């Protein structure tokens, strides 16, 4: 197994912690492979990274999450700030442009990075970016987001997460039938029913609304030197992030590329949301090799 080395990068307003598996600069003529998520931190990519022993793989904790502590006094997570951090990280690696696999909110950050610093990325695989603006029912998606936020604010993290799961597992557009449902019981999902009083969860609070509110610029993205691949899980059906992936792909004039499993298809079983990391890695390798 490739040894993982941990580093810290002092960025304006945050100390960014990242892990490197393999040599820098990379050997074998391939760029470093950077894996990012939001609000997922580096350990979420352990299972996927283990399937690339022949490549230099970099993972990191985004600003304000996990080991990357903020010093700017802020709590919001914006694609613009996260992209600026990624640009600094790629510069710090000193190994030229990278290949980038980006999941969920990290895929939104990655689109902003390509729009502003296209020279940083050779190939971007953006897996199920949650962008409301690309949906025909964007207003109702925002309403559904507001509903899980309200559940969180009024009853705590268990109720908020249950409502979030109900939203992200719903098939198809958010219709009247969706909003007519009774509030889901947190216990059905193994969530706590008591309220611990905290309201700063990056997923359930408004701290990350700038991610789902992001509006990609198709002109900047389609004219970038970066090869962009929008990915969708074969098991995701017509769930929210599958539909946003398809909408983002259409915005860029392409069809979404199908990957194994679901929204967390690259995860190992230790997160309770197991995907198919070996199959996922094989597909990712195929897609990157085409570039």
PDB file of C-alpha atoms in Angstrom:
ATOM      1  CA  UNK A   1       0.000   0.000   0.000  1.00  0.00           C
ATOM      2  CA  UNK A   2       1.265   3.481  -0.889  1.00  0.00           C
ATOM      3  CA  UNK A   3       2.323   5.490   2.159  1.00  0.00           C
ATOM      4  CA  UNK A   4       0.152   8.523   2.897  1.00  0.00           C
ATOM      5  CA  UNK A   5       1.928  11.725   3.872  1.00  0.00           C
ATOM      6  CA  UNK A   6       0.011  14.568   5.510  1.00  0.00           C
ATOM      7  CA  UNK A   7       0.817  18.225   4.876  1.00  0.00           C
ATOM      8  CA  UNK A   8      -0.559  21.625   5.868  1.00  0.00           C
ATOM      9  CA  UNK A   9      -0.927  24.622   3.578  1.00  0.00           C
ATOM     10  CA  UNK A  10      -1.363  28.058   5.144  1.00  0.00           C
ATOM     11  CA  UNK A  11      -3.999  29.787   3.016  1.00  0.00           C
ATOM     12  CA  UNK A  12      -5.564  33.200   3.665  1.00  0.00           C
ATOM     13  CA  UNK A  13      -8.057  32.577   6.448  1.00  0.00           C
ATOM     14  CA  UNK A  14      -7.483  28.835   6.849  1.00  0.00           C
ATOM     15  CA  UNK A  15      -4.915  26.102   7.372  1.00  0.00           C
ATOM     16  CA  UNK A  16      -5.628  23.463   4.730  1.00  0.00           C
ATOM     17  CA  UNK A  17      -4.642  19.886   5.550  1.00  0.00           C
ATOM     18  CA  UNK A  18      -4.063  17.485   2.679  1.00  0.00           C
ATOM     19  CA  UNK A  19      -2.721  13.965   2.126  1.00  0.00           C
ATOM     20  CA  UNK A  20      -0.446  12.762  -0.652  1.00  0.00           C
ATOM     21  CA  UNK A  21      -0.111   9.142  -1.697  1.00  0.00           C
ATOM     22  CA  UNK A  22       2.822   8.639  -4.040  1.00  0.00           C
ATOM     23  CA  UNK A  23       5.659  10.835  -5.299  1.00  0.00           C
ATOM     24  CA  UNK A  24       5.603  14.484  -6.287  1.00  0.00           C
ATOM     25  CA  UNK A  25       6.202  15.148  -9.070  1.00  0.00           C
ATOM     26  CA  UNK A  26       4.319  12.036 -10.217  1.00  0.00           C
ATOM     27  CA  UNK A  27       6.090   9.302 -12.132  1.00  0.00           C
ATOM     28  CA  UNK A  28       4.906   7.514 -15.263  1.00  0.00           C
ATOM     29  CA  UNK A  29       3.880  10.604 -17.169  1.00  0.00           C
ATOM     30  CA  UNK A  30       0.453  10.917 -15.565  1.00  0.00           C
ATOM     31  CA  UNK A  31      -0.690  13.982 -13.624  1.00  0.00           C
ATOM     32  CA  UNK A  32      -1.492  13.808  -9.936  1.00  0.00           C
ATOM     33  CA  UNK A  33      -5.063  12.695  -9.268  1.00  0.00           C
ATOM     34  CA  UNK A  34      -6.867  15.036  -6.850  1.00  0.00           C
ATOM     35  CA  UNK A  35     -10.071  13.794  -5.195  1.00  0.00           C
ATOM     36  CA  UNK A  36     -12.417  16.271  -3.507  1.00  0.00           C
ATOM     37  CA  UNK A  37     -15.870  16.406  -1.951  1.00  0.00           C
ATOM     38  CA  UNK A  38     -18.052  18.855  -0.038  1.00  0.00           C
ATOM     39  CA  UNK A  39     -18.812  18.524   2.823  1.00  0.00           C
ATOM     40  CA  UNK A  40     -16.934  15.221   2.656  1.00  0.00           C
ATOM     41  CA  UNK A  41     -13.384  15.229   3.993  1.00  0.00           C
ATOM     42  CA  UNK A  42     -10.332  13.279   2.864  1.00  0.00           C
ATOM     43  CA  UNK A  43     -11.102   9.953   4.539  1.00  0.00           C
ATOM     44  CA  UNK A  44     -14.175   9.551   2.347  1.00  0.00           C
ATOM     45  CA  UNK A  45     -11.853   8.828  -0.575  1.00  0.00           C
ATOM     46  CA  UNK A  46      -9.704   6.178   1.122  1.00  0.00           C
ATOM     47  CA  UNK A  47     -11.426   3.248  -0.593  1.00  0.00           C
ATOM     48  CA  UNK A  48     -11.235   4.892  -4.027  1.00  0.00           C
ATOM     49  CA  UNK A  49      -7.624   6.043  -3.623  1.00  0.00           C
ATOM     50  CA  UNK A  50      -6.563   2.511  -2.674  1.00  0.00           C
ATOM     51  CA  UNK A  51      -7.457   1.428  -6.206  1.00  0.00           C
ATOM     52  CA  UNK A  52      -4.896   3.803  -7.758  1.00  0.00           C
ATOM     53  CA  UNK A  53      -1.570   2.513  -6.357  1.00  0.00           C
ATOM     54  CA  UNK A  54       0.145   3.421  -9.636  1.00  0.00           C
ATOM     55  CA  UNK A  55      -0.766   7.108  -9.422  1.00  0.00           C
ATOM     56  CA  UNK A  56      -0.048   9.972  -7.083  1.00  0.00           C
ATOM     57  CA  UNK A  57      -3.348  10.680  -5.317  1.00  0.00           C
ATOM     58  CA  UNK A  58      -4.074  13.829  -3.310  1.00  0.00           C
ATOM     59  CA  UNK A  59      -7.035  14.232  -0.943  1.00  0.00           C
ATOM     60  CA  UNK A  60      -7.840  17.088   1.419  1.00  0.00           C
ATOM     61  CA  UNK A  61     -10.211  18.505   4.004  1.00  0.00           C
ATOM     62  CA  UNK A  62     -11.998  21.594   2.652  1.00  0.00           C
ATOM     63  CA  UNK A  63     -11.778  24.845   4.593  1.00  0.00           C
ATOM     64  CA  UNK A  64     -13.596  24.639   7.902  1.00  0.00           C
ATOM     65  CA  UNK A  65     -14.124  20.866   7.731  1.00  0.00           C
ATOM     66  CA  UNK A  66     -12.232  18.073   9.428  1.00  0.00           C
ATOM     67  CA  UNK A  67      -8.615  19.010  10.036  1.00  0.00           C
ATOM     68  CA  UNK A  68      -8.669  22.242   7.991  1.00  0.00           C
ATOM     69  CA  UNK A  69      -9.318  24.951  10.551  1.00  0.00           C
ATOM     70  CA  UNK A  70     -10.616  28.395   9.616  1.00  0.00           C
ATOM     71  CA  UNK A  71      -9.094  31.601  10.909  1.00  0.00           C
ATOM     72  CA  UNK A  72     -11.318  33.975   8.926  1.00  0.00           C
ATOM     73  CA  UNK A  73     -14.198  33.929  11.402  1.00  0.00           C
ATOM     74  CA  UNK A  74     -16.673  32.719   8.782  1.00  0.00           C
ATOM     75  CA  UNK A  75     -18.845  29.618   8.616  1.00  0.00           C
ATOM     76  CA  UNK A  76     -20.195  29.721   5.045  1.00  0.00           C
ATOM     77  CA  UNK A  77     -18.949  27.360   2.347  1.00  0.00           C
ATOM     78  CA  UNK A  78     -18.907  28.923  -1.120  1.00  0.00           C
ATOM     79  CA  UNK A  79     -17.706  27.413  -4.397  1.00  0.00           C
ATOM     80  CA  UNK A  80     -15.688  30.567  -5.054  1.00  0.00           C
ATOM     81  CA  UNK A  81     -13.696  30.328  -1.810  1.00  0.00           C
ATOM     82  CA  UNK A  82     -13.268  26.580  -2.107  1.00  0.00           C
ATOM     83  CA  UNK A  83     -12.045  26.958  -5.697  1.00  0.00           C
ATOM     84  CA  UNK A  84      -9.542  29.606  -4.605  1.00  0.00           C
ATOM     85  CA  UNK A  85      -8.264  27.168  -1.971  1.00  0.00           C
ATOM     86  CA  UNK A  86      -7.936  24.406  -4.560  1.00  0.00           C
ATOM     87  CA  UNK A  87      -5.982  26.708  -6.833  1.00  0.00           C
ATOM     88  CA  UNK A  88      -3.521  27.390  -4.009  1.00  0.00           C
ATOM     89  CA  UNK A  89      -3.286  23.679  -3.222  1.00  0.00           C
ATOM     90  CA  UNK A  90      -2.552  22.727  -6.831  1.00  0.00           C
ATOM     91  CA  UNK A  91       0.110  25.439  -6.968  1.00  0.00           C
ATOM     92  CA  UNK A  92       1.615  24.119  -3.728  1.00  0.00           C
ATOM     93  CA  UNK A  93       1.873  20.606  -5.158  1.00  0.00           C
ATOM     94  CA  UNK A  94       4.280  22.009  -7.735  1.00  0.00           C
ATOM     95  CA  UNK A  95       3.489  19.240 -10.198  1.00  0.00           C
ATOM     96  CA  UNK A  96       1.553  21.040 -12.919  1.00  0.00           C
ATOM     97  CA  UNK A  97      -2.123  20.566 -13.752  1.00  0.00           C
ATOM     98  CA  UNK A  98      -3.964  17.677 -12.122  1.00  0.00           C
ATOM     99  CA  UNK A  99      -6.675  15.228 -12.998  1.00  0.00           C
ATOM    100  CA  UNK A 100      -9.613  15.961 -10.711  1.00  0.00           C
ATOM    101  CA  UNK A 101     -12.353  13.662  -9.462  1.00  0.00           C
ATOM    102  CA  UNK A 102     -14.947  15.739  -7.633  1.00  0.00           C
ATOM    103  CA  UNK A 103     -18.055  14.489  -5.871  1.00  0.00           C
ATOM    104  CA  UNK A 104     -21.298  16.240  -4.902  1.00  0.00           C
ATOM    105  CA  UNK A 105     -20.592  19.741  -3.557  1.00  0.00           C
ATOM    106  CA  UNK A 106     -16.961  19.189  -4.473  1.00  0.00           C
ATOM    107  CA  UNK A 107     -18.060  18.866  -8.094  1.00  0.00           C
ATOM    108  CA  UNK A 108     -19.587  22.341  -7.868  1.00  0.00           C
ATOM    109  CA  UNK A 109     -16.307  23.679  -6.475  1.00  0.00           C
ATOM    110  CA  UNK A 110     -14.467  21.957  -9.312  1.00  0.00           C
ATOM    111  CA  UNK A 111     -16.650  23.594 -11.962  1.00  0.00           C
ATOM    112  CA  UNK A 112     -15.849  26.988 -10.445  1.00  0.00           C
ATOM    113  CA  UNK A 113     -12.143  26.103 -10.408  1.00  0.00           C
ATOM    114  CA  UNK A 114     -12.213  25.226 -14.117  1.00  0.00           C
ATOM    115  CA  UNK A 115     -14.138  28.411 -14.896  1.00  0.00           C
ATOM    116  CA  UNK A 116     -11.569  30.574 -13.102  1.00  0.00           C
ATOM    117  CA  UNK A 117      -8.330  28.557 -13.421  1.00  0.00           C
ATOM    118  CA  UNK A 118      -8.711  26.166 -16.370  1.00  0.00           C
ATOM    119  CA  UNK A 119      -4.957  25.646 -16.547  1.00  0.00           C
ATOM    120  CA  UNK A 120      -5.074  23.841 -13.195  1.00  0.00           C
ATOM    121  CA  UNK A 121      -6.962  20.793 -14.456  1.00  0.00           C
ATOM    122  CA  UNK A 122      -6.346  18.367 -17.324  1.00  0.00           C
ATOM    123  CA  UNK A 123      -9.539  16.309 -16.922  1.00  0.00           C
ATOM    124  CA  UNK A 124     -12.377  16.978 -14.489  1.00  0.00           C
ATOM    125  CA  UNK A 125     -14.824  14.217 -13.634  1.00  0.00           C
ATOM    126  CA  UNK A 126     -17.674  15.998 -11.832  1.00  0.00           C
ATOM    127  CA  UNK A 127     -19.871  13.387 -10.161  1.00  0.00           C
ATOM    128  CA  UNK A 128     -23.485  14.412  -9.494  1.00  0.00           C
ATOM    129  CA  UNK A 129     -23.051  18.141  -8.753  1.00  0.00           C
ATOM    130  CA  UNK A 130     -26.106  19.428  -6.792  1.00  0.00           C
ATOM    131  CA  UNK A 131     -27.027  22.574  -8.734  1.00  0.00           C
ATOM    132  CA  UNK A 132     -30.628  23.714  -8.461  1.00  0.00           C
ATOM    133  CA  UNK A 133     -30.492  26.122 -11.392  1.00  0.00           C
ATOM    134  CA  UNK A 134     -30.244  23.320 -13.982  1.00  0.00           C
ATOM    135  CA  UNK A 135     -33.533  21.727 -12.899  1.00  0.00           C
ATOM    136  CA  UNK A 136     -36.922  22.472 -14.484  1.00  0.00           C
ATOM    137  CA  UNK A 137     -38.357  22.406 -10.960  1.00  0.00           C
ATOM    138  CA  UNK A 138     -35.627  24.594  -9.459  1.00  0.00           C
ATOM    139  CA  UNK A 139     -38.068  26.578  -7.314  1.00  0.00           C
ATOM    140  CA  UNK A 140     -39.463  23.400  -5.783  1.00  0.00           C
ATOM    141  CA  UNK A 141     -35.949  22.061  -5.193  1.00  0.00           C
ATOM    142  CA  UNK A 142     -35.255  25.205  -3.200  1.00  0.00           C
ATOM    143  CA  UNK A 143     -38.511  24.682  -1.317  1.00  0.00           C
ATOM    144  CA  UNK A 144     -37.490  21.098  -0.482  1.00  0.00           C
ATOM    145  CA  UNK A 145     -34.106  22.351   0.713  1.00  0.00           C
ATOM    146  CA  UNK A 146     -35.831  24.927   2.914  1.00  0.00           C
ATOM    147  CA  UNK A 147     -37.993  22.151   4.383  1.00  0.00           C
ATOM    148  CA  UNK A 148     -35.088  20.033   5.633  1.00  0.00           C
ATOM    149  CA  UNK A 149     -33.428  23.177   6.947  1.00  0.00           C
ATOM    150  CA  UNK A 150     -36.588  24.069   8.855  1.00  0.00           C
ATOM    151  CA  UNK A 151     -36.784  20.534  10.277  1.00  0.00           C
ATOM    152  CA  UNK A 152     -33.195  20.911  11.448  1.00  0.00           C
ATOM    153  CA  UNK A 153     -33.805  24.316  12.989  1.00  0.00           C
ATOM    154  CA  UNK A 154     -36.965  23.265  14.805  1.00  0.00           C
ATOM    155  CA  UNK A 155     -36.132  19.714  15.890  1.00  0.00           C
ATOM    156  CA  UNK A 156     -32.396  19.124  15.544  1.00  0.00           C
ATOM    157  CA  UNK A 157     -30.031  17.052  13.441  1.00  0.00           C
ATOM    158  CA  UNK A 158     -31.985  13.788  13.452  1.00  0.00           C
ATOM    159  CA  UNK A 159     -35.111  15.404  12.051  1.00  0.00           C
ATOM    160  CA  UNK A 160     -33.070  17.493   9.634  1.00  0.00           C
ATOM    161  CA  UNK A 161     -31.121  14.532   8.290  1.00  0.00           C
ATOM    162  CA  UNK A 162     -34.263  12.440   7.929  1.00  0.00           C
ATOM    163  CA  UNK A 163     -35.829  15.216   5.870  1.00  0.00           C
ATOM    164  CA  UNK A 164     -32.619  15.528   3.845  1.00  0.00           C
ATOM    165  CA  UNK A 165     -32.659  11.798   3.076  1.00  0.00           C
ATOM    166  CA  UNK A 166     -36.305  12.051   2.061  1.00  0.00           C
ATOM    167  CA  UNK A 167     -35.405  14.839  -0.362  1.00  0.00           C
ATOM    168  CA  UNK A 168     -32.347  13.186  -1.893  1.00  0.00           C
ATOM    169  CA  UNK A 169     -34.015   9.791  -2.300  1.00  0.00           C
ATOM    170  CA  UNK A 170     -37.177  11.153  -3.947  1.00  0.00           C
ATOM    171  CA  UNK A 171     -37.546   9.997  -7.546  1.00  0.00           C
ATOM    172  CA  UNK A 172     -38.437  12.637 -10.102  1.00  0.00           C
ATOM    173  CA  UNK A 173     -39.475  16.265  -9.818  1.00  0.00           C
ATOM    174  CA  UNK A 174     -40.573  17.718  -6.506  1.00  0.00           C
ATOM    175  CA  UNK A 175     -44.326  17.732  -7.002  1.00  0.00           C
ATOM    176  CA  UNK A 176     -47.256  18.375  -4.694  1.00  0.00           C
ATOM    177  CA  UNK A 177     -47.103  14.688  -3.769  1.00  0.00           C
ATOM    178  CA  UNK A 178     -43.628  15.201  -2.355  1.00  0.00           C
ATOM    179  CA  UNK A 179     -44.638  18.135  -0.185  1.00  0.00           C
ATOM    180  CA  UNK A 180     -47.813  16.355   0.988  1.00  0.00           C
ATOM    181  CA  UNK A 181     -45.791  13.621   2.685  1.00  0.00           C
ATOM    182  CA  UNK A 182     -45.704  13.498   6.489  1.00  0.00           C
ATOM    183  CA  UNK A 183     -42.403  14.434   8.084  1.00  0.00           C
ATOM    184  CA  UNK A 184     -40.140  11.352   8.135  1.00  0.00           C
ATOM    185  CA  UNK A 185     -39.340   9.711  11.472  1.00  0.00           C
ATOM    186  CA  UNK A 186     -35.588   9.982  12.203  1.00  0.00           C
ATOM    187  CA  UNK A 187     -35.673   6.548  13.873  1.00  0.00           C
ATOM    188  CA  UNK A 188     -36.547   4.986  10.499  1.00  0.00           C
ATOM    189  CA  UNK A 189     -33.073   5.962   9.314  1.00  0.00           C
ATOM    190  CA  UNK A 190     -31.269   5.171  12.549  1.00  0.00           C
ATOM    191  CA  UNK A 191     -31.039   8.868  13.400  1.00  0.00           C
ATOM    192  CA  UNK A 192     -31.279  10.289  16.932  1.00  0.00           C
ATOM    193  CA  UNK A 193     -34.663  11.663  17.934  1.00  0.00           C
ATOM    194  CA  UNK A 194     -33.300  13.958  20.635  1.00  0.00           C
ATOM    195  CA  UNK A 195     -31.998  17.459  19.939  1.00  0.00           C
ATOM    196  CA  UNK A 196     -28.417  18.230  20.967  1.00  0.00           C
ATOM    197  CA  UNK A 197     -28.970  21.957  20.425  1.00  0.00           C
ATOM    198  CA  UNK A 198     -26.322  22.494  17.739  1.00  0.00           C
ATOM    199  CA  UNK A 199     -27.266  24.261  14.511  1.00  0.00           C
ATOM    200  CA  UNK A 200     -23.971  24.511  12.612  1.00  0.00           C
ATOM    201  CA  UNK A 201     -24.047  21.329  10.533  1.00  0.00           C
ATOM    202  CA  UNK A 202     -22.528  22.182   7.112  1.00  0.00           C
ATOM    203  CA  UNK A 203     -25.114  20.069   5.306  1.00  0.00           C
ATOM    204  CA  UNK A 204     -28.282  20.967   7.198  1.00  0.00           C
ATOM    205  CA  UNK A 205     -27.707  24.636   8.018  1.00  0.00           C
ATOM    206  CA  UNK A 206     -27.648  27.438   5.455  1.00  0.00           C
ATOM    207  CA  UNK A 207     -23.831  27.449   5.519  1.00  0.00           C
ATOM    208  CA  UNK A 208     -23.616  25.529   2.242  1.00  0.00           C
ATOM    209  CA  UNK A 209     -26.574  27.010   0.353  1.00  0.00           C
ATOM    210  CA  UNK A 210     -24.168  28.862  -1.945  1.00  0.00           C
ATOM    211  CA  UNK A 211     -23.242  25.451  -3.384  1.00  0.00           C
ATOM    212  CA  UNK A 212     -26.731  24.458  -4.505  1.00  0.00           C
ATOM    213  CA  UNK A 213     -27.405  28.080  -5.534  1.00  0.00           C
ATOM    214  CA  UNK A 214     -24.365  28.078  -7.839  1.00  0.00           C
ATOM    215  CA  UNK A 215     -24.938  29.011 -11.480  1.00  0.00           C
ATOM    216  CA  UNK A 216     -22.300  27.556 -13.794  1.00  0.00           C
ATOM    217  CA  UNK A 217     -21.179  29.637 -16.766  1.00  0.00           C
ATOM    218  CA  UNK A 218     -21.489  27.366 -19.814  1.00  0.00           C
ATOM    219  CA  UNK A 219     -19.451  29.724 -21.985  1.00  0.00           C
ATOM    220  CA  UNK A 220     -16.450  29.669 -19.673  1.00  0.00           C
ATOM    221  CA  UNK A 221     -16.689  25.934 -19.093  1.00  0.00           C
ATOM    222  CA  UNK A 222     -17.098  24.813 -22.695  1.00  0.00           C
ATOM    223  CA  UNK A 223     -14.267  27.081 -23.862  1.00  0.00           C
ATOM    224  CA  UNK A 224     -11.859  25.945 -21.128  1.00  0.00           C
ATOM    225  CA  UNK A 225      -8.811  23.867 -21.985  1.00  0.00           C
ATOM    226  CA  UNK A 226      -9.963  21.376 -19.331  1.00  0.00           C
ATOM    227  CA  UNK A 227     -11.786  18.264 -20.494  1.00  0.00           C
ATOM    228  CA  UNK A 228     -14.984  18.136 -18.426  1.00  0.00           C
ATOM    229  CA  UNK A 229     -16.903  14.911 -17.838  1.00  0.00           C
ATOM    230  CA  UNK A 230     -20.201  15.091 -15.934  1.00  0.00           C
ATOM    231  CA  UNK A 231     -20.861  11.758 -14.219  1.00  0.00           C
ATOM    232  CA  UNK A 232     -24.028  10.120 -12.879  1.00  0.00           C
ATOM    233  CA  UNK A 233     -24.558   6.893 -10.942  1.00  0.00           C
ATOM    234  CA  UNK A 234     -26.285   4.032 -12.737  1.00  0.00           C
ATOM    235  CA  UNK A 235     -28.341   3.326  -9.599  1.00  0.00           C
ATOM    236  CA  UNK A 236     -29.235   6.969  -8.922  1.00  0.00           C
ATOM    237  CA  UNK A 237     -32.369   6.818 -11.049  1.00  0.00           C
ATOM    238  CA  UNK A 238     -34.223  10.127 -11.037  1.00  0.00           C
ATOM    239  CA  UNK A 239     -33.039  11.289  -7.635  1.00  0.00           C
ATOM    240  CA  UNK A 240     -32.161  14.929  -7.049  1.00  0.00           C
ATOM    241  CA  UNK A 241     -28.414  14.694  -7.740  1.00  0.00           C
ATOM    242  CA  UNK A 242     -28.913  12.417 -10.727  1.00  0.00           C
ATOM    243  CA  UNK A 243     -31.241  14.996 -12.246  1.00  0.00           C
ATOM    244  CA  UNK A 244     -28.819  17.833 -11.495  1.00  0.00           C
ATOM    245  CA  UNK A 245     -26.027  15.826 -13.131  1.00  0.00           C
ATOM    246  CA  UNK A 246     -28.120  15.322 -16.257  1.00  0.00           C
ATOM    247  CA  UNK A 247     -29.084  19.002 -16.262  1.00  0.00           C
ATOM    248  CA  UNK A 248     -25.486  20.142 -15.870  1.00  0.00           C
ATOM    249  CA  UNK A 249     -24.361  17.839 -18.668  1.00  0.00           C
ATOM    250  CA  UNK A 250     -27.085  19.217 -20.956  1.00  0.00           C
ATOM    251  CA  UNK A 251     -26.045  22.776 -20.081  1.00  0.00           C
ATOM    252  CA  UNK A 252     -22.545  21.923 -21.326  1.00  0.00           C
ATOM    253  CA  UNK A 253     -23.815  20.230 -24.476  1.00  0.00           C
ATOM    254  CA  UNK A 254     -22.923  16.704 -23.452  1.00  0.00           C
ATOM    255  CA  UNK A 255     -24.515  13.544 -22.122  1.00  0.00           C
ATOM    256  CA  UNK A 256     -23.712  12.463 -18.594  1.00  0.00           C
ATOM    257  CA  UNK A 257     -21.231   9.584 -18.317  1.00  0.00           C
ATOM    258  CA  UNK A 258     -22.594   6.667 -16.318  1.00  0.00           C
ATOM    259  CA  UNK A 259     -20.597   5.344 -13.367  1.00  0.00           C
ATOM    260  CA  UNK A 260     -21.298   2.286 -11.192  1.00  0.00           C
ATOM    261  CA  UNK A 261     -23.513   2.477  -8.116  1.00  0.00           C
ATOM    262  CA  UNK A 262     -25.100   5.642  -6.694  1.00  0.00           C
ATOM    263  CA  UNK A 263     -24.245   9.106  -5.332  1.00  0.00           C
ATOM    264  CA  UNK A 264     -21.724   7.561  -2.936  1.00  0.00           C
ATOM    265  CA  UNK A 265     -20.613   4.889  -5.368  1.00  0.00           C
ATOM    266  CA  UNK A 266     -16.911   5.281  -4.552  1.00  0.00           C
ATOM    267  CA  UNK A 267     -17.371   4.831  -0.774  1.00  0.00           C
ATOM    268  CA  UNK A 268     -16.272   1.830   1.245  1.00  0.00           C
ATOM    269  CA  UNK A 269     -18.583   0.129   3.712  1.00  0.00           C
ATOM    270  CA  UNK A 270     -17.151   1.917   6.726  1.00  0.00           C
ATOM    271  CA  UNK A 271     -19.394   4.918   6.075  1.00  0.00           C
ATOM    272  CA  UNK A 272     -22.661   2.988   6.136  1.00  0.00           C
ATOM    273  CA  UNK A 273     -23.359   4.113   2.569  1.00  0.00           C
ATOM    274  CA  UNK A 274     -21.334   1.518   0.745  1.00  0.00           C
ATOM    275  CA  UNK A 275     -20.850   1.795  -2.968  1.00  0.00           C
ATOM    276  CA  UNK A 276     -18.730  -0.241  -5.337  1.00  0.00           C
ATOM    277  CA  UNK A 277     -15.283   1.382  -5.022  1.00  0.00           C
ATOM    278  CA  UNK A 278     -13.407  -1.184  -7.121  1.00  0.00           C
ATOM    279  CA  UNK A 279     -15.871  -0.985 -10.011  1.00  0.00           C
ATOM    280  CA  UNK A 280     -16.060   2.771  -9.620  1.00  0.00           C
ATOM    281  CA  UNK A 281     -12.262   3.077  -9.764  1.00  0.00           C
ATOM    282  CA  UNK A 282     -12.126   0.939 -12.894  1.00  0.00           C
ATOM    283  CA  UNK A 283     -14.634   3.220 -14.596  1.00  0.00           C
ATOM    284  CA  UNK A 284     -12.802   6.327 -13.426  1.00  0.00           C
ATOM    285  CA  UNK A 285      -9.539   4.967 -14.783  1.00  0.00           C
ATOM    286  CA  UNK A 286     -11.180   4.302 -18.152  1.00  0.00           C
ATOM    287  CA  UNK A 287     -12.639   7.797 -18.342  1.00  0.00           C
ATOM    288  CA  UNK A 288      -9.383   9.495 -17.357  1.00  0.00           C
ATOM    289  CA  UNK A 289      -7.372   7.433 -19.849  1.00  0.00           C
ATOM    290  CA  UNK A 290      -9.478   8.779 -22.726  1.00  0.00           C
ATOM    291  CA  UNK A 291      -8.091  12.221 -22.036  1.00  0.00           C
TER     292      UNK A 291
END
